[in-house]
Tab-separated table of C-alpha atoms in Angstrom:
chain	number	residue	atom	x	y	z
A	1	UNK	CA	-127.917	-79.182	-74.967
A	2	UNK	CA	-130.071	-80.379	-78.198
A	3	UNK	CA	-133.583	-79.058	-77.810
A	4	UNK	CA	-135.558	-82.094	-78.041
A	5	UNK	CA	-138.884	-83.001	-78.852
A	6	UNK	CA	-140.910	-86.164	-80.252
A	7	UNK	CA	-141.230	-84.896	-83.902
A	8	UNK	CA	-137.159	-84.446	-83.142
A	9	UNK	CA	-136.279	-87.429	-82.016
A	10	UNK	CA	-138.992	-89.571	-84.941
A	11	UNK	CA	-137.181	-87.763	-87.314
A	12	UNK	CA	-133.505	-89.167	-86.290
A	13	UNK	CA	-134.028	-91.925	-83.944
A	14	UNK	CA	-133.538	-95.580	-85.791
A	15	UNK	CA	-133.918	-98.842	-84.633
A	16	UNK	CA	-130.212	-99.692	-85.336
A	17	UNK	CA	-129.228	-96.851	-82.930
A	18	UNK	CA	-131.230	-98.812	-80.227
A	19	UNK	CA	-129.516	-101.680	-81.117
A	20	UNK	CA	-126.413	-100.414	-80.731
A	21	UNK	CA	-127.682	-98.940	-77.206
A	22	UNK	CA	-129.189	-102.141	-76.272
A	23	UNK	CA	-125.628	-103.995	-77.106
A	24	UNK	CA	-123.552	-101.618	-75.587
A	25	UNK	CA	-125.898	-102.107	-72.377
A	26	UNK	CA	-125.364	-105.431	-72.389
A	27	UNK	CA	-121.463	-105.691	-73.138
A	28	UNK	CA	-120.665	-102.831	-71.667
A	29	UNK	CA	-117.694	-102.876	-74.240
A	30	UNK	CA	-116.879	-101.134	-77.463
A	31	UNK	CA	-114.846	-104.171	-79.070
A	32	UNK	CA	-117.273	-106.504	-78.002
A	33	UNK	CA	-120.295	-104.448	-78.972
A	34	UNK	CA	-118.902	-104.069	-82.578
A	35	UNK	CA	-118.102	-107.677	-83.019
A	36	UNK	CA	-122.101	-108.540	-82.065
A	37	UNK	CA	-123.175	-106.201	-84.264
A	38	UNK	CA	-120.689	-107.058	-87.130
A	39	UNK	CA	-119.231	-103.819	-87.199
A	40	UNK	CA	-116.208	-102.026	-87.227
A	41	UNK	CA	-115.167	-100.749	-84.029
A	42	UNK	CA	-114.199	-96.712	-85.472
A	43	UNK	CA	-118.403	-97.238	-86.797
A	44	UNK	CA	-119.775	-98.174	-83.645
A	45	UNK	CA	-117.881	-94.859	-82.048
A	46	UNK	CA	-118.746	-92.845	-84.843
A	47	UNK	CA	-122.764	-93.897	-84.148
A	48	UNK	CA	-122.656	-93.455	-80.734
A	49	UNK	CA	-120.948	-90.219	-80.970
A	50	UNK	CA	-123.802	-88.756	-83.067
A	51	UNK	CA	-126.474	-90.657	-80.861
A	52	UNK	CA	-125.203	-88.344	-77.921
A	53	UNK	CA	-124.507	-85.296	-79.796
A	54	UNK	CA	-128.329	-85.260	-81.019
A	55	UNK	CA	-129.376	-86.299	-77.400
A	56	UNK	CA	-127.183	-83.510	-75.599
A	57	UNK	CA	-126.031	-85.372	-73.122
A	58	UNK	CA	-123.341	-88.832	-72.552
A	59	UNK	CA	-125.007	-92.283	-72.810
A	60	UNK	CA	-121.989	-94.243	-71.351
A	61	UNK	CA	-119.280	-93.465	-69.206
A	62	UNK	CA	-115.891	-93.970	-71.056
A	63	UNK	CA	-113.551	-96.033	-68.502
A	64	UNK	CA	-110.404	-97.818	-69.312
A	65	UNK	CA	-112.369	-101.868	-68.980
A	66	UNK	CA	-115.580	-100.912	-68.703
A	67	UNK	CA	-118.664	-98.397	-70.576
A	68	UNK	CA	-121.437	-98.284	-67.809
A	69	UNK	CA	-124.418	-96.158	-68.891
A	70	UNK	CA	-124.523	-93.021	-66.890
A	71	UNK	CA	-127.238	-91.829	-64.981
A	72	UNK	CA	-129.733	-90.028	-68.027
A	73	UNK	CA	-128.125	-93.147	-70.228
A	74	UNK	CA	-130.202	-95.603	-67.798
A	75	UNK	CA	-133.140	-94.477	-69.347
A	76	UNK	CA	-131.877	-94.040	-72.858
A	77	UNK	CA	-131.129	-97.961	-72.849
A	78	UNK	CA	-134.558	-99.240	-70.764
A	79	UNK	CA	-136.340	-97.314	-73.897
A	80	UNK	CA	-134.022	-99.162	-76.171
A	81	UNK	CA	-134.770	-102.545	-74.331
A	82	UNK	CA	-138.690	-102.286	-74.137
A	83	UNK	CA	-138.677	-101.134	-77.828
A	84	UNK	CA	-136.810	-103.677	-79.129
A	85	UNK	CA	-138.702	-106.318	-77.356
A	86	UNK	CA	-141.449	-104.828	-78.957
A	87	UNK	CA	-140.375	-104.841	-82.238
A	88	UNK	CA	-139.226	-108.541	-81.776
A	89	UNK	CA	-143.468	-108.909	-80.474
A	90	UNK	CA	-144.265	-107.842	-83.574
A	91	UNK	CA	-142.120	-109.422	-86.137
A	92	UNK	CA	-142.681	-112.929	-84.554
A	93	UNK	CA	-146.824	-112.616	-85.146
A	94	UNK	CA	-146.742	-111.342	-88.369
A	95	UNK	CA	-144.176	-114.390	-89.277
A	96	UNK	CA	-146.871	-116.364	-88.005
A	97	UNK	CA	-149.334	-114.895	-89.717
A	98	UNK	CA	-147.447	-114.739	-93.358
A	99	UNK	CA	-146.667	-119.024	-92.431
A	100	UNK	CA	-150.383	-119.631	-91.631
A	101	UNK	CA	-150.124	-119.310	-88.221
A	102	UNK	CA	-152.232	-117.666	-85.532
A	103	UNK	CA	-149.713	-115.442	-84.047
A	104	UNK	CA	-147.665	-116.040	-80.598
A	105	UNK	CA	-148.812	-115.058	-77.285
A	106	UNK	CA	-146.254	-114.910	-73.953
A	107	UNK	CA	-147.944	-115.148	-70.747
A	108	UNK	CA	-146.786	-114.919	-67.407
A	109	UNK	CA	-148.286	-117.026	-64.183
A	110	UNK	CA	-147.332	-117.140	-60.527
A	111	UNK	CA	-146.371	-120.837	-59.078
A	112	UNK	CA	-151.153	-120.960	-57.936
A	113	UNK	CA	-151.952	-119.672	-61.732
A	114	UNK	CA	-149.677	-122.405	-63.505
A	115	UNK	CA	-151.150	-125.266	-61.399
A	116	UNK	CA	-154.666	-124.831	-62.710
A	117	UNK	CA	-155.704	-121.612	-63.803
A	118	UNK	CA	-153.458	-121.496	-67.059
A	119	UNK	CA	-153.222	-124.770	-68.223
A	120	UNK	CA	-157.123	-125.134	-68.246
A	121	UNK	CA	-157.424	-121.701	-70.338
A	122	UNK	CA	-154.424	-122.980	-72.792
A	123	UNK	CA	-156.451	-126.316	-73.771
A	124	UNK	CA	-159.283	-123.946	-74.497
A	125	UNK	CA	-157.370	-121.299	-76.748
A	126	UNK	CA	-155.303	-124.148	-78.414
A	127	UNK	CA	-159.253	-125.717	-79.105
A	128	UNK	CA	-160.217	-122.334	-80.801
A	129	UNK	CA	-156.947	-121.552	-82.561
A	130	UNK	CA	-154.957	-124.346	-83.300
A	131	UNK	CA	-151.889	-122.592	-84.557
A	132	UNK	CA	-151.156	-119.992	-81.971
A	133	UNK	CA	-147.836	-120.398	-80.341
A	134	UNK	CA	-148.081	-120.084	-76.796
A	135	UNK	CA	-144.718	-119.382	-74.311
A	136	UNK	CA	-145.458	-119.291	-70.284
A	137	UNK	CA	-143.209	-118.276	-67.661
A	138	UNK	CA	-143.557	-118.837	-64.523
A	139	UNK	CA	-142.344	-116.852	-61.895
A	140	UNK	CA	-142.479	-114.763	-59.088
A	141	UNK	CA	-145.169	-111.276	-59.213
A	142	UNK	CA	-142.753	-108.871	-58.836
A	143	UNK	CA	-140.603	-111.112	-61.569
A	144	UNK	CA	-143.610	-110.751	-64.180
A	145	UNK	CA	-144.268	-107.645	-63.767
A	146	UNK	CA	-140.876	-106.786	-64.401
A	147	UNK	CA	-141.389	-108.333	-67.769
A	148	UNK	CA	-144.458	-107.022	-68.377
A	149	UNK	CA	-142.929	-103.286	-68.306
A	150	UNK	CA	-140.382	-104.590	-70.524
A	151	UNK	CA	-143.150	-105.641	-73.241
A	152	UNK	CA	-141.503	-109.361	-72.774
A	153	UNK	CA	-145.300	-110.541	-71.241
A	154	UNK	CA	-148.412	-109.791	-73.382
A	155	UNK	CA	-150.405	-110.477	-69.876
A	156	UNK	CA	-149.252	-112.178	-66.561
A	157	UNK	CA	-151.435	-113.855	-63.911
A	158	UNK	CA	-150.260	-112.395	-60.396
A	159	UNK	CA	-150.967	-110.626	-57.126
A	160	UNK	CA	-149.876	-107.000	-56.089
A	161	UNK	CA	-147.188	-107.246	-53.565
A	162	UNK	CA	-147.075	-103.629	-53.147
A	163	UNK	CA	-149.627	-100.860	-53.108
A	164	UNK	CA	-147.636	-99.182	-55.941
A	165	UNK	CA	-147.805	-101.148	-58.501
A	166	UNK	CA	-151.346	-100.381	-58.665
A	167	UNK	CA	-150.369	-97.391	-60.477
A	168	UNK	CA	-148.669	-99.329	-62.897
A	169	UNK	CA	-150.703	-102.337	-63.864
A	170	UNK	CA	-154.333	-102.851	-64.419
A	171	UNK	CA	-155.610	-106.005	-62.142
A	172	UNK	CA	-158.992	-108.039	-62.939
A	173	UNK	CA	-159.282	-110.261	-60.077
A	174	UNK	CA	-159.791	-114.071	-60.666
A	175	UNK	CA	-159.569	-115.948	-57.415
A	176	UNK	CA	-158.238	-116.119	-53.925
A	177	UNK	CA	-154.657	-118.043	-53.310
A	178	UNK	CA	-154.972	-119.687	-49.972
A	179	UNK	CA	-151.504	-121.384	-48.643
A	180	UNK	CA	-151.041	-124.309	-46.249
A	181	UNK	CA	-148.708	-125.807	-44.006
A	182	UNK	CA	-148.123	-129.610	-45.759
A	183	UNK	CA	-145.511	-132.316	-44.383
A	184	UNK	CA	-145.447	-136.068	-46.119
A	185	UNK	CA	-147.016	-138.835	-45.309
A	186	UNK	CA	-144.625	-140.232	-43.127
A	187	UNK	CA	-143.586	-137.214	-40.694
A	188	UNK	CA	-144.103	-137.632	-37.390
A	189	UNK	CA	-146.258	-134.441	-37.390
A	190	UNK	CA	-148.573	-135.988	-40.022
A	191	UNK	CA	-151.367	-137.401	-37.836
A	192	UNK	CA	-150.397	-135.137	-35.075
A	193	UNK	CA	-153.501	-133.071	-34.881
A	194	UNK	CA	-153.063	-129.383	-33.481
A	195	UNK	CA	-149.075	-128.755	-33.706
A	196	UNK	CA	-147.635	-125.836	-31.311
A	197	UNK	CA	-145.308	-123.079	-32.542
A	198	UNK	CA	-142.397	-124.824	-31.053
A	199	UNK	CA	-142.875	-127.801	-32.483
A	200	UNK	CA	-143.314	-126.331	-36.158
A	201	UNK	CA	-139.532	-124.627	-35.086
A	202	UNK	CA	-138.032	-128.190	-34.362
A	203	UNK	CA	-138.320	-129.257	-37.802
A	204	UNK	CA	-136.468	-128.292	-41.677
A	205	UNK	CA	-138.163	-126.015	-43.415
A	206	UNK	CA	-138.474	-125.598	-47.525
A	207	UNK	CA	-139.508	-122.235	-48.264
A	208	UNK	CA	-139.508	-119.466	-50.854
A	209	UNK	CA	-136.083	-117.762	-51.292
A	210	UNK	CA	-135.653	-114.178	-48.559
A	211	UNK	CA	-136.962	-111.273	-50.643
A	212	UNK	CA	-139.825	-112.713	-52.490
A	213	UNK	CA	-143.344	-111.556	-51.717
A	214	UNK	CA	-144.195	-115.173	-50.066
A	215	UNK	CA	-141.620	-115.458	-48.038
A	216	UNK	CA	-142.491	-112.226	-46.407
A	217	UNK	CA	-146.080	-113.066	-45.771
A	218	UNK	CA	-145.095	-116.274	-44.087
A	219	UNK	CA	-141.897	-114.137	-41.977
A	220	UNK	CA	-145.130	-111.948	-41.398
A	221	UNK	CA	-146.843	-114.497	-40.020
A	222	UNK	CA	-144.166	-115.612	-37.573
A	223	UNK	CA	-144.134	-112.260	-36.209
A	224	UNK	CA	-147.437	-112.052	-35.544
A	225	UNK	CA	-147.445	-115.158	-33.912
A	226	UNK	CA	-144.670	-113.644	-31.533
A	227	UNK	CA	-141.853	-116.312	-32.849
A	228	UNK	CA	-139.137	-115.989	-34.809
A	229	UNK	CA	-138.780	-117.718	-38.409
A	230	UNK	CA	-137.101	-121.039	-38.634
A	231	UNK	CA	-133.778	-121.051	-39.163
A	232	UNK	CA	-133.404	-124.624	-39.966
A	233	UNK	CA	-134.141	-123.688	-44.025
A	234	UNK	CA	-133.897	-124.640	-47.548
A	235	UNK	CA	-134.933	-122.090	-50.209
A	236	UNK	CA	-135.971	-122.821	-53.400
A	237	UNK	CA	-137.901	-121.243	-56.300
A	238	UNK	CA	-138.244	-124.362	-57.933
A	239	UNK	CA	-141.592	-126.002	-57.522
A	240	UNK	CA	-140.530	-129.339	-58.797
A	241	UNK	CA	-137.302	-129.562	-56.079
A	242	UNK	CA	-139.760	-128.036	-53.307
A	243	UNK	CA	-141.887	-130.858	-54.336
A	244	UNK	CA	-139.571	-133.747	-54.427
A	245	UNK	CA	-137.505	-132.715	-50.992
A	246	UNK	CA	-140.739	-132.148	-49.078
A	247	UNK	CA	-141.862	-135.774	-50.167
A	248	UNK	CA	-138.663	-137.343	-49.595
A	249	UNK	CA	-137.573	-136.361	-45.797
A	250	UNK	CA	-139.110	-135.065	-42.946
A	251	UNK	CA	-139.623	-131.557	-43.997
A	252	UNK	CA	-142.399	-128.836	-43.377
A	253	UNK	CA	-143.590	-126.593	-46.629
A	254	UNK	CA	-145.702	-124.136	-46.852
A	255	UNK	CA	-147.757	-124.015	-50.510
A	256	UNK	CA	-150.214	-122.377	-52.386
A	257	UNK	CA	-153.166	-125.265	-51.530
A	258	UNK	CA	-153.918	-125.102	-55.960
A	259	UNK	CA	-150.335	-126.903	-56.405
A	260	UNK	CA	-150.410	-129.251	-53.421
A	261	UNK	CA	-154.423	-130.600	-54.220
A	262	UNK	CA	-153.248	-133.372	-56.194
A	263	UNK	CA	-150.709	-134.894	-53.608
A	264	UNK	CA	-153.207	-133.756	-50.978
A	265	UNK	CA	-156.004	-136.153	-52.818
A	266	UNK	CA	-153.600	-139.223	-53.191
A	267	UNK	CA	-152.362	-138.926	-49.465
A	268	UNK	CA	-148.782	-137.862	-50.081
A	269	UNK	CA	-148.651	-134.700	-48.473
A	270	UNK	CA	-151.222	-133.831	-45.379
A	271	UNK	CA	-152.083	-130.369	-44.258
A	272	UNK	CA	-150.633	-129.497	-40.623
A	273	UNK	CA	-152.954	-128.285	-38.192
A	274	UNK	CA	-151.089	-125.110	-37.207
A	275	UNK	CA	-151.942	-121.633	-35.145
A	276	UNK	CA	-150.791	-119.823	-38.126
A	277	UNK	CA	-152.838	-117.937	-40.415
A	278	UNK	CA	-152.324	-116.277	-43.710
A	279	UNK	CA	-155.310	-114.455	-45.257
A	280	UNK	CA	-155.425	-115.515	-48.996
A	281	UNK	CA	-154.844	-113.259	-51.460
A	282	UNK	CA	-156.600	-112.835	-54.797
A	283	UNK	CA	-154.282	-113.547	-57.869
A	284	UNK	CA	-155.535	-111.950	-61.251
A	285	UNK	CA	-154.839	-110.376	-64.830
A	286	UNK	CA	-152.317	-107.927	-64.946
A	287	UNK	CA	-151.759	-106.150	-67.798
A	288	UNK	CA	-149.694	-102.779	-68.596
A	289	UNK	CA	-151.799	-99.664	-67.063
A	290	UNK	CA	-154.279	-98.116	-69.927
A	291	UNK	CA	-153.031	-100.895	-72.451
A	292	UNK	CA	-155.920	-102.634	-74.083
A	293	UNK	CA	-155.777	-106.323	-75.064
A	294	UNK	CA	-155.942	-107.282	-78.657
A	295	UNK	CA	-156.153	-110.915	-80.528
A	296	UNK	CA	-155.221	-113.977	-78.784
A	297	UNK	CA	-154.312	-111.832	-75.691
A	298	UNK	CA	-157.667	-110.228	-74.890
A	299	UNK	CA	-159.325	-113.822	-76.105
A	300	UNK	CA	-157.029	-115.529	-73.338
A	301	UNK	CA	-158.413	-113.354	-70.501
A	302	UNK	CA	-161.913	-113.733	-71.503
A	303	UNK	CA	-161.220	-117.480	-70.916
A	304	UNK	CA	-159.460	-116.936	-67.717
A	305	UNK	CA	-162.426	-114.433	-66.291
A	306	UNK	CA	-165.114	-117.026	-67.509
A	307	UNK	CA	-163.367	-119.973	-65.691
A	308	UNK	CA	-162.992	-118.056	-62.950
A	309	UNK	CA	-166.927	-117.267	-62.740
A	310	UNK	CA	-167.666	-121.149	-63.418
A	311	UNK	CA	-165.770	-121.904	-60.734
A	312	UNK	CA	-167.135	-119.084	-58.122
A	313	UNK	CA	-170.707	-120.194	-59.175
A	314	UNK	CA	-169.563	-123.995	-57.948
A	315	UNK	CA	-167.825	-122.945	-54.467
């Protein structure tokens, strides 16, 4: 086994050998992996050979159809992967720079942050630097942070969903995420006043896909409430279908109150009196552990943190 060590591997290591790592991950495939990389197939072999020999230890599992990464080559290729997003990071802001440009940021926001939070600190950046290129995901927290370990997120706004990932993230709090129980206008729950368990069970539900962090608070909540969950379901990640099916039939929802306050204010959607309760949640910056912010990343939180205080000091 090769004896390695940083100075060992900086000395060898090249960004086309991650490359080759990163495609192999992805195809799985010698043939195909050459023909991405516009390379002969006897090359790609020859590469991979000598990426292995200097490691001391098989990347890939050679199988008649198929070249899954083995165990130690899991690793290998999530290096590869993070790197090369990072590289890609870095060439895209200094070919904004060289064009003029302010550089590109990448943000990440749960379905609360992208109703309010990040749009009103995007007008704000875009008002100080007018060329920045901006890219926001939305998604799930356990999605972004996903990306964020990947290097694909310069900063996401999230929650934890697991005491764990405290040791993995830094977290700057910005503002609780309170969730209701919302039907439209014309459901005959909507002037109801105080709705039982049971009758909450007689109707549809649209809800969060199983396995995401708010679908388990509101399963929580059910069992806590001594009642099973309903069964009588559609799940969706999308906010604009959750929107549009809850408003069109006689459906109950349950929302983060930040997306549903405009359709709340116009009469749309009304807020069910329920026995239910789920204790909001603070959402915040979360940024790699021990990672400082630079540029139009750190300036972006310091507009997110000062909104957030404006709008404390109101409440």
């Amino acid at each position: 086994m090769s004896d390695l060590s940083f100075s060992h591997v900086c000395n060898w290591l090249k960004f086309r050998h991650l490359l080759l790592i990163d495609t192999l991950g992805r195809t799985r495939n010698m043939h195909l992996a050459a023909q991405q990389m516009n390379l002969s197939q006897p090359a790609i072999s020859k590469m991979l050979k000598e990426i292995e020999s200097l490691l001391g230890f098989a990347l890939f599992e050679r199988q008649p159809r198929s070249m899954p990464p083995t165990a130690l080559g899991e690793q290998v290729l999530r290096y590869a992967q993070v790197a090369l997003n990072d590289a890609r990071n870095f060439v895209d802001q200094i070919g904004s720079l060289r064009q003029g440009g302010h550089g590109h940021l990448k943000v990440g926001g749960i379905f609360a942050a992208t109703a309010v939070a990040l749009p009103d600190a995007i007008v704000q950046i875009k008002q100080r630097w007018p060329l920045l290129s901006i890219e926001v995901v939305e998604q799930t927290s356990d999605h972004l942070m996903e990306m964020l370990d990947d290097k694909i997120l310069h900063l996401a706004v999230a929650r934890f969903t697991d005491e764990a990932q405290r040791q993995r993230f830094d977290f700057q709090a910005l503002a609780p995420e309170p969730f209701c129980f919302v039907v439209n206008q014309q459901h005959p729950l909507c002037d109801h006043g105080p709705v039982t368990l049971q009758q909450l069970l007689e109707w549809p539900w649209i809800l969060y896909p199983k396995g995401t962090p708010i679908r388990g608070r509101m399963e929580r909540a059910f069992a806590e409430a001594g009642v099973g969950v309903p069964r009588n379901t559609i799940d969706t990640i999308s906010m604009q279908t959750f929107l549009k099916v809850l408003q069109g039939g006689p459906m109950i929802g349950m929302l983060p109150q930040a997306m549903v306050e405009p359709h709340l204010a116009s009469g749309v959607l009304r807020i069910l009196d329920t026995p239910l309760h789920l204790a909001p949640q603070d959402y915040g910056i979360l940024t790699r552990k021990g990672e400082v912010l630079s540029g139009a990343a750190l300036e972006f939180a310091q507009i997110l943190l000062a909104d957030a205080q404006k709008a404390r000091e109101i409440r």
